[in-house]
Amino acid sequence: MDRSGGTRRRAVVLVWLLGAGLIAVAVALNISFIVVNWRAGLLLLVGVVSFVVLIGGLALNTAFLVREIRKSEQHDAFIHAVTHELKTPLASIKLYLQTLQQRELDSARRGELIDTMLEDSERLQQTIDQILLAGKTGDARRVDNPTDVDVAEVVGECVHLAGKRHHLTNGEVSLVDRLPCGTRVLGDRDELVAAVTNLVDNAIKYSGDRVKVVVEVASAGARRVAISVRDQGIGITSVELKRVFRRFYRLPDALQSRVRGTGVGLSIVRAVARRHGGRAYAESRGAGQGSTFTLELPLKT
Ligand code: ADP
């Protein structure tokens, strides 16, 4: 952990200790006040109410400070992750270009280098698009110019491209289409592609070496469509199921933090769902039990 991380952790502990200490003093004062003044009715009531307000205020203040410190910690982690995501592919492209410039290579080797550079530029593009989309979806509440989007077609495209991007060719990622042909939603195609891509990419990333991802599109009641992405990966504990949708939130688990990412993917999924009048949620039976993420959208009427 870097120095600022350690300093913040100490600050969180200090704020907690200070807050808890002050609350303890206030509670002790409150009790002695009641004991001393139990006969003086009105004065006692005013005193008790003031103490309760004081204690509540202290508790709120402590919780607020701790939350702000945590947020700032997550911002730092985000900046660090984005810098890494931008620098690494750029450095690799530069190195390969220098190699191509300085050496005579046979056409097979040249082809390999060019393929790698294309993959690196794709990764750069993805990171930049992701950050831009996080800003855009965070701003407005509704999609600007909605169009008809064929759900199975969009999801099929995302599954196909994710398989290619992660070099999965043996059916590790599959699509189950249970929708009537041509089922449509009204929305922004690019945003929906980004949301589904984030879910499929995550399912692959957090599966470790045993990738088995099933993407299913089906009706959810009479008016909604559900796109669910099920993996058999590292899973999520019940307390974290909601937190993972917060912006910049990444699970503190060491294994997960080794997986590359910036912590904005699921906040984009949630924002896209809301902008389309739908919702996004996660289910898991716990650590090591896999997870299912579902994006529910209203059907075009
Ligand atoms: P990241 O760029 O870190 O993947 P996300 O916002 O997409 O950011 O996800 C937030 C966190 O939620 C991840 O860091 C990871 O800890 C957890 N997570 C997301 N998808 C999965 C999944 N399919 N299985 C287990 N954990 C997941």
Coordinates of C-alpha atoms and ligand atoms in Angstrom, one line a residue:
M1 CA 0.0 0.0 0.0
D2 CA 1.3 3.5 -0.8
R3 CA 2.0 6.2 1.8
S4 CA -1.1 8.2 1.3
G5 CA -3.2 5.0 1.7
G6 CA -1.5 4.3 5.0
T7 CA -2.0 7.9 6.2
R8 CA -5.7 7.8 5.3
R9 CA -6.2 4.5 7.1
R10 CA -4.6 6.1 10.2
A11 CA -6.9 9.1 9.7
V12 CA -10.0 6.8 9.5
V13 CA -8.9 5.1 12.7
L14 CA -8.3 8.4 14.4
V15 CA -11.6 9.8 13.4
W16 CA -13.4 6.7 14.6
L17 CA -11.5 6.8 17.9
L18 CA -12.2 10.5 18.4
G19 CA -15.8 10.1 17.5
A20 CA -16.3 7.1 19.7
G21 CA -14.5 8.8 22.6
L22 CA -16.6 11.9 22.4
I23 CA -19.8 9.9 22.2
A24 CA -18.8 7.9 25.3
V25 CA -18.1 11.2 27.2
A26 CA -21.5 12.6 26.1
V27 CA -23.3 9.4 27.1
A28 CA -21.5 9.4 30.5
L29 CA -22.5 13.1 31.0
N30 CA -26.0 12.3 30.0
I31 CA -26.4 9.6 32.6
S32 CA -24.8 11.7 35.4
F33 CA -27.1 14.6 34.4
I34 CA -30.1 12.3 34.6
V35 CA -29.0 11.0 38.0
V36 CA -28.3 14.5 39.4
N37 CA -31.4 16.2 38.0
W38 CA -34.0 13.4 38.0
R39 CA -36.4 15.5 40.1
A40 CA -36.2 18.7 38.1
G41 CA -38.7 17.6 35.4
L42 CA -38.6 20.2 32.6
L43 CA -34.9 20.9 33.0
L44 CA -34.2 17.2 32.8
L45 CA -36.2 16.8 29.6
V46 CA -34.4 19.7 27.9
G47 CA -31.1 18.4 29.0
V48 CA -31.8 14.8 27.8
V49 CA -33.0 16.1 24.4
S50 CA -29.9 18.3 24.0
F51 CA -27.7 15.4 24.9
V52 CA -29.4 13.1 22.5
V53 CA -29.0 15.7 19.7
L54 CA -25.4 16.2 20.6
I55 CA -24.7 12.4 20.6
G56 CA -26.5 12.0 17.3
G57 CA -24.6 14.9 15.7
L58 CA -21.3 13.5 16.8
A59 CA -22.2 10.1 15.4
L60 CA -23.3 11.6 12.1
N61 CA -20.2 13.8 11.9
T62 CA -17.9 10.8 12.5
A63 CA -19.7 8.7 9.9
F64 CA -19.6 11.6 7.4
L65 CA -15.8 12.1 7.9
V66 CA -15.1 8.4 7.5
R67 CA -17.1 8.3 4.3
E68 CA -15.3 11.3 2.9
I69 CA -11.9 9.8 3.6
R70 CA -13.0 6.5 2.0
K71 CA -14.2 8.4 -1.1
S72 CA -11.0 10.2 -1.4
E73 CA -9.2 6.9 -1.1
Q74 CA -11.3 5.5 -4.0
H75 CA -10.6 8.6 -6.1
D76 CA -6.9 8.0 -5.7
A77 CA -7.2 4.4 -6.6
F78 CA -9.2 5.3 -9.7
I79 CA -6.6 7.9 -10.8
H80 CA -3.9 5.2 -10.2
A81 CA -5.8 2.6 -12.2
V82 CA -6.6 4.9 -15.1
T83 CA -3.0 6.1 -15.3
H84 CA -1.9 2.5 -15.4
E85 CA -4.5 1.6 -18.0
L86 CA -3.3 4.5 -20.2
K87 CA 0.4 4.1 -19.7
T88 CA 0.8 0.4 -20.2
P89 CA -0.6 -0.1 -23.7
L90 CA 1.0 3.2 -24.8
A91 CA 4.4 2.0 -23.7
S92 CA 3.9 -1.3 -25.4
I93 CA 2.9 0.4 -28.7
K94 CA 5.9 2.7 -28.5
L95 CA 8.2 -0.3 -27.9
Y96 CA 6.8 -2.3 -30.9
L97 CA 7.0 0.8 -33.2
Q98 CA 10.7 1.3 -32.3
T99 CA 11.3 -2.4 -33.0
L100 CA 9.7 -2.1 -36.4
Q101 CA 11.7 1.0 -37.1
Q102 CA 15.1 -0.4 -36.0
R103 CA 15.0 -4.0 -37.2
E104 CA 14.3 -5.9 -40.4
L105 CA 11.6 -8.4 -39.4
D106 CA 10.0 -11.2 -41.5
S107 CA 6.4 -10.6 -42.4
A108 CA 5.1 -13.1 -39.9
R109 CA 6.8 -11.4 -37.0
R110 CA 5.7 -8.0 -38.3
G111 CA 2.1 -9.3 -38.4
E112 CA 2.4 -10.4 -34.8
L113 CA 3.6 -7.0 -33.6
I114 CA 0.9 -5.2 -35.6
D115 CA -1.8 -7.4 -34.0
T116 CA -0.5 -6.7 -30.5
M117 CA -0.4 -3.0 -31.2
L118 CA -4.0 -3.2 -32.5
E119 CA -5.0 -4.9 -29.3
D120 CA -3.2 -2.3 -27.2
S121 CA -4.9 0.5 -29.1
E122 CA -8.3 -1.2 -28.6
R123 CA -7.5 -1.3 -24.8
L124 CA -6.6 2.4 -24.8
Q125 CA -9.8 3.2 -26.7
Q126 CA -11.9 1.1 -24.3
T127 CA -10.5 2.9 -21.2
I128 CA -11.0 6.4 -22.8
D129 CA -14.6 5.5 -23.9
Q130 CA -15.3 4.1 -20.5
I131 CA -14.2 7.3 -18.7
L132 CA -16.1 9.5 -21.2
L133 CA -19.3 7.4 -20.8
A134 CA -19.0 7.5 -17.0
G135 CA -19.0 11.4 -17.2
K136 CA -21.9 11.4 -19.7
T137 CA -24.2 9.0 -17.9
G138 CA -23.5 10.6 -14.6
D139 CA -24.8 14.0 -15.9
A140 CA -28.3 13.4 -17.3
R141 CA -31.3 11.3 -16.3
R142 CA -32.7 10.3 -19.6
V143 CA -31.4 9.1 -23.0
D144 CA -31.2 12.0 -25.5
N145 CA -32.3 10.6 -28.8
P146 CA -33.7 7.1 -28.2
T147 CA -34.0 4.7 -31.2
D148 CA -35.4 1.1 -31.6
V149 CA -32.8 -1.4 -30.4
D150 CA -33.0 -5.1 -31.1
V151 CA -32.1 -6.7 -27.7
A152 CA -30.9 -10.1 -28.9
E153 CA -28.9 -8.6 -31.7
V154 CA -27.1 -6.1 -29.5
V155 CA -26.3 -8.7 -26.8
G156 CA -25.2 -11.2 -29.4
E157 CA -22.7 -8.7 -30.8
C158 CA -21.4 -7.9 -27.3
V159 CA -20.9 -11.6 -26.5
H160 CA -19.1 -12.2 -29.8
L161 CA -16.8 -9.3 -29.4
A162 CA -16.0 -10.1 -25.8
G163 CA -15.1 -13.7 -26.8
K164 CA -12.8 -12.3 -29.5
R165 CA -11.2 -9.7 -27.2
H166 CA -10.4 -12.3 -24.5
H167 CA -9.3 -15.0 -27.0
L168 CA -12.1 -17.4 -26.0
T169 CA -13.1 -19.6 -28.8
N170 CA -14.3 -22.8 -27.2
G171 CA -17.8 -21.8 -26.1
E172 CA -16.6 -20.4 -22.7
V173 CA -19.1 -17.5 -23.3
S174 CA -22.5 -18.4 -24.7
L175 CA -25.7 -16.8 -25.5
V176 CA -29.2 -18.2 -24.6
D177 CA -31.9 -16.3 -26.5
R178 CA -35.4 -16.8 -25.0
L179 CA -36.9 -13.7 -26.5
P180 CA -39.6 -13.6 -29.2
C181 CA -37.9 -12.7 -32.5
G182 CA -37.3 -8.9 -32.9
T183 CA -37.9 -7.9 -29.3
R184 CA -37.0 -4.3 -29.0
V185 CA -36.3 -1.6 -26.4
L186 CA -36.3 2.1 -26.9
G187 CA -32.9 3.5 -26.1
D188 CA -29.3 4.5 -26.9
R189 CA -27.6 1.5 -28.7
D190 CA -24.0 2.6 -27.8
E191 CA -24.9 2.9 -24.1
L192 CA -26.6 -0.5 -24.1
V193 CA -23.6 -2.0 -25.8
A194 CA -21.3 -0.4 -23.2
A195 CA -23.5 -1.7 -20.3
V196 CA -23.7 -5.3 -21.6
T197 CA -20.0 -5.3 -22.6
N198 CA -19.1 -4.3 -19.0
L199 CA -21.1 -7.1 -17.6
V200 CA -19.7 -9.7 -19.9
D201 CA -16.1 -8.4 -19.5
N202 CA -16.5 -8.5 -15.7
A203 CA -17.9 -12.1 -15.8
I204 CA -14.8 -13.2 -17.8
K205 CA -12.3 -11.1 -15.7
Y206 CA -13.6 -12.3 -12.4
S207 CA -13.8 -16.0 -13.4
G208 CA -10.0 -16.6 -13.1
D209 CA -8.9 -19.6 -15.3
R210 CA -12.3 -21.3 -15.3
V211 CA -14.4 -19.2 -17.6
K212 CA -17.9 -20.4 -18.1
V213 CA -20.2 -17.5 -18.8
V214 CA -23.8 -17.8 -19.9
V215 CA -25.6 -14.7 -21.1
E216 CA -29.4 -15.0 -21.3
V217 CA -32.0 -12.7 -22.7
A218 CA -35.5 -13.4 -21.7
S219 CA -38.8 -11.7 -20.8
A220 CA -39.2 -10.4 -17.3
G221 CA -43.0 -10.2 -16.8
A222 CA -45.1 -8.7 -19.6
R223 CA -43.4 -5.4 -20.0
R224 CA -39.7 -6.0 -19.4
V225 CA -36.7 -7.7 -20.8
A226 CA -33.9 -9.2 -18.7
I227 CA -30.3 -9.5 -19.8
S228 CA -28.6 -11.7 -17.3
V229 CA -24.9 -12.6 -17.2
R230 CA -24.0 -15.6 -15.1
D231 CA -20.5 -16.7 -14.2
Q232 CA -18.9 -19.4 -12.0
G233 CA -16.2 -17.1 -10.8
I234 CA -15.0 -15.7 -7.5
G235 CA -18.5 -14.6 -6.4
I236 CA -19.5 -11.7 -4.1
T237 CA -20.5 -11.7 -0.4
S238 CA -24.1 -10.5 0.3
V239 CA -22.9 -7.2 2.0
E240 CA -21.0 -6.2 -1.2
L241 CA -23.8 -7.0 -3.7
K242 CA -25.1 -3.4 -3.7
R243 CA -21.8 -1.6 -3.0
V244 CA -20.2 -2.9 -6.3
F245 CA -22.5 -0.6 -8.3
R246 CA -21.0 2.5 -6.6
R247 CA -18.7 4.7 -8.7
F248 CA -14.9 3.9 -8.2
Y249 CA -15.8 1.0 -5.9
R250 CA -13.6 -2.1 -6.2
L251 CA -13.7 -5.0 -3.7
P252 CA -10.7 -4.8 -1.4
D253 CA -9.9 -8.5 -1.9
A254 CA -6.3 -8.9 -3.0
L255 CA -7.2 -11.4 -5.7
Q256 CA -9.7 -9.0 -7.2
S257 CA -7.5 -5.9 -7.1
R258 CA -4.9 -7.8 -9.2
V259 CA -7.5 -7.9 -12.0
R260 CA -7.2 -4.8 -14.1
G261 CA -10.0 -2.3 -13.9
T262 CA -11.0 1.2 -12.9
G263 CA -14.1 0.7 -10.8
V264 CA -16.5 2.6 -13.0
G265 CA -17.9 -0.2 -15.1
L266 CA -20.9 -1.2 -12.9
S267 CA -21.7 2.4 -12.1
I268 CA -22.1 2.9 -15.9
V269 CA -24.3 -0.2 -16.0
R270 CA -26.5 1.1 -13.2
A271 CA -26.7 4.6 -14.8
V272 CA -27.6 3.2 -18.2
A273 CA -30.3 1.1 -16.7
R274 CA -31.8 4.1 -14.9
R275 CA -31.6 6.3 -18.0
H276 CA -33.6 3.7 -19.9
G277 CA -36.2 3.4 -17.1
G278 CA -34.8 0.0 -16.0
R279 CA -32.6 -1.4 -13.2
A280 CA -29.5 -3.4 -12.6
Y281 CA -28.8 -5.8 -9.8
A282 CA -26.4 -8.5 -8.7
E283 CA -27.0 -11.9 -7.1
S284 CA -24.4 -14.3 -5.7
R285 CA -24.4 -17.1 -3.1
G286 CA -21.1 -15.8 -1.8
A287 CA -17.4 -16.0 -2.2
G288 CA -16.4 -18.7 -4.7
Q289 CA -20.0 -19.3 -5.8
G290 CA -20.1 -17.3 -9.0
S291 CA -22.4 -14.3 -9.7
T292 CA -25.3 -13.2 -11.9
F293 CA -25.7 -9.6 -13.0
T294 CA -29.0 -8.6 -14.5
L295 CA -30.0 -5.6 -16.6
E296 CA -33.7 -5.2 -16.8
L297 CA -35.2 -2.8 -19.4
P298 CA -38.7 -1.8 -20.3
L299 CA -39.9 -3.2 -23.7
K300 CA -40.8 -0.8 -26.4
T301 CA -44.5 -0.4 -26.4
Ligands
ADP1 P1 -13.8 -2.9 -12.4 O1 -13.2 -2.0 -13.4 O2 -13.0 -2.9 -11.1 O3 -14.1 -4.2 -12.9 P2 -16.6 -2.5 -12.0 O4 -17.4 -1.3 -11.6 O5 -17.0 -3.1 -13.3 O6 -15.1 -2.1 -11.9 O7 -16.8 -3.6 -10.8 C1 -16.7 -3.1 -9.5 C2 -16.2 -4.3 -8.6 O8 -17.2 -5.3 -8.5 C3 -15.0 -5.0 -9.2 O9 -13.8 -4.4 -8.8 C4 -15.1 -6.4 -8.5 O10 -14.6 -6.4 -7.3 C5 -16.7 -6.6 -8.4 N1 -17.2 -7.4 -9.5 C6 -17.7 -6.9 -10.7 N2 -18.2 -7.9 -11.5 C7 -17.9 -9.1 -10.8 C8 -18.2 -10.5 -11.1 N3 -18.8 -10.9 -12.2 N4 -17.8 -11.4 -10.1 C9 -17.2 -10.9 -8.9 N5 -17.0 -9.6 -8.6 C10 -17.3 -8.7 -9.5

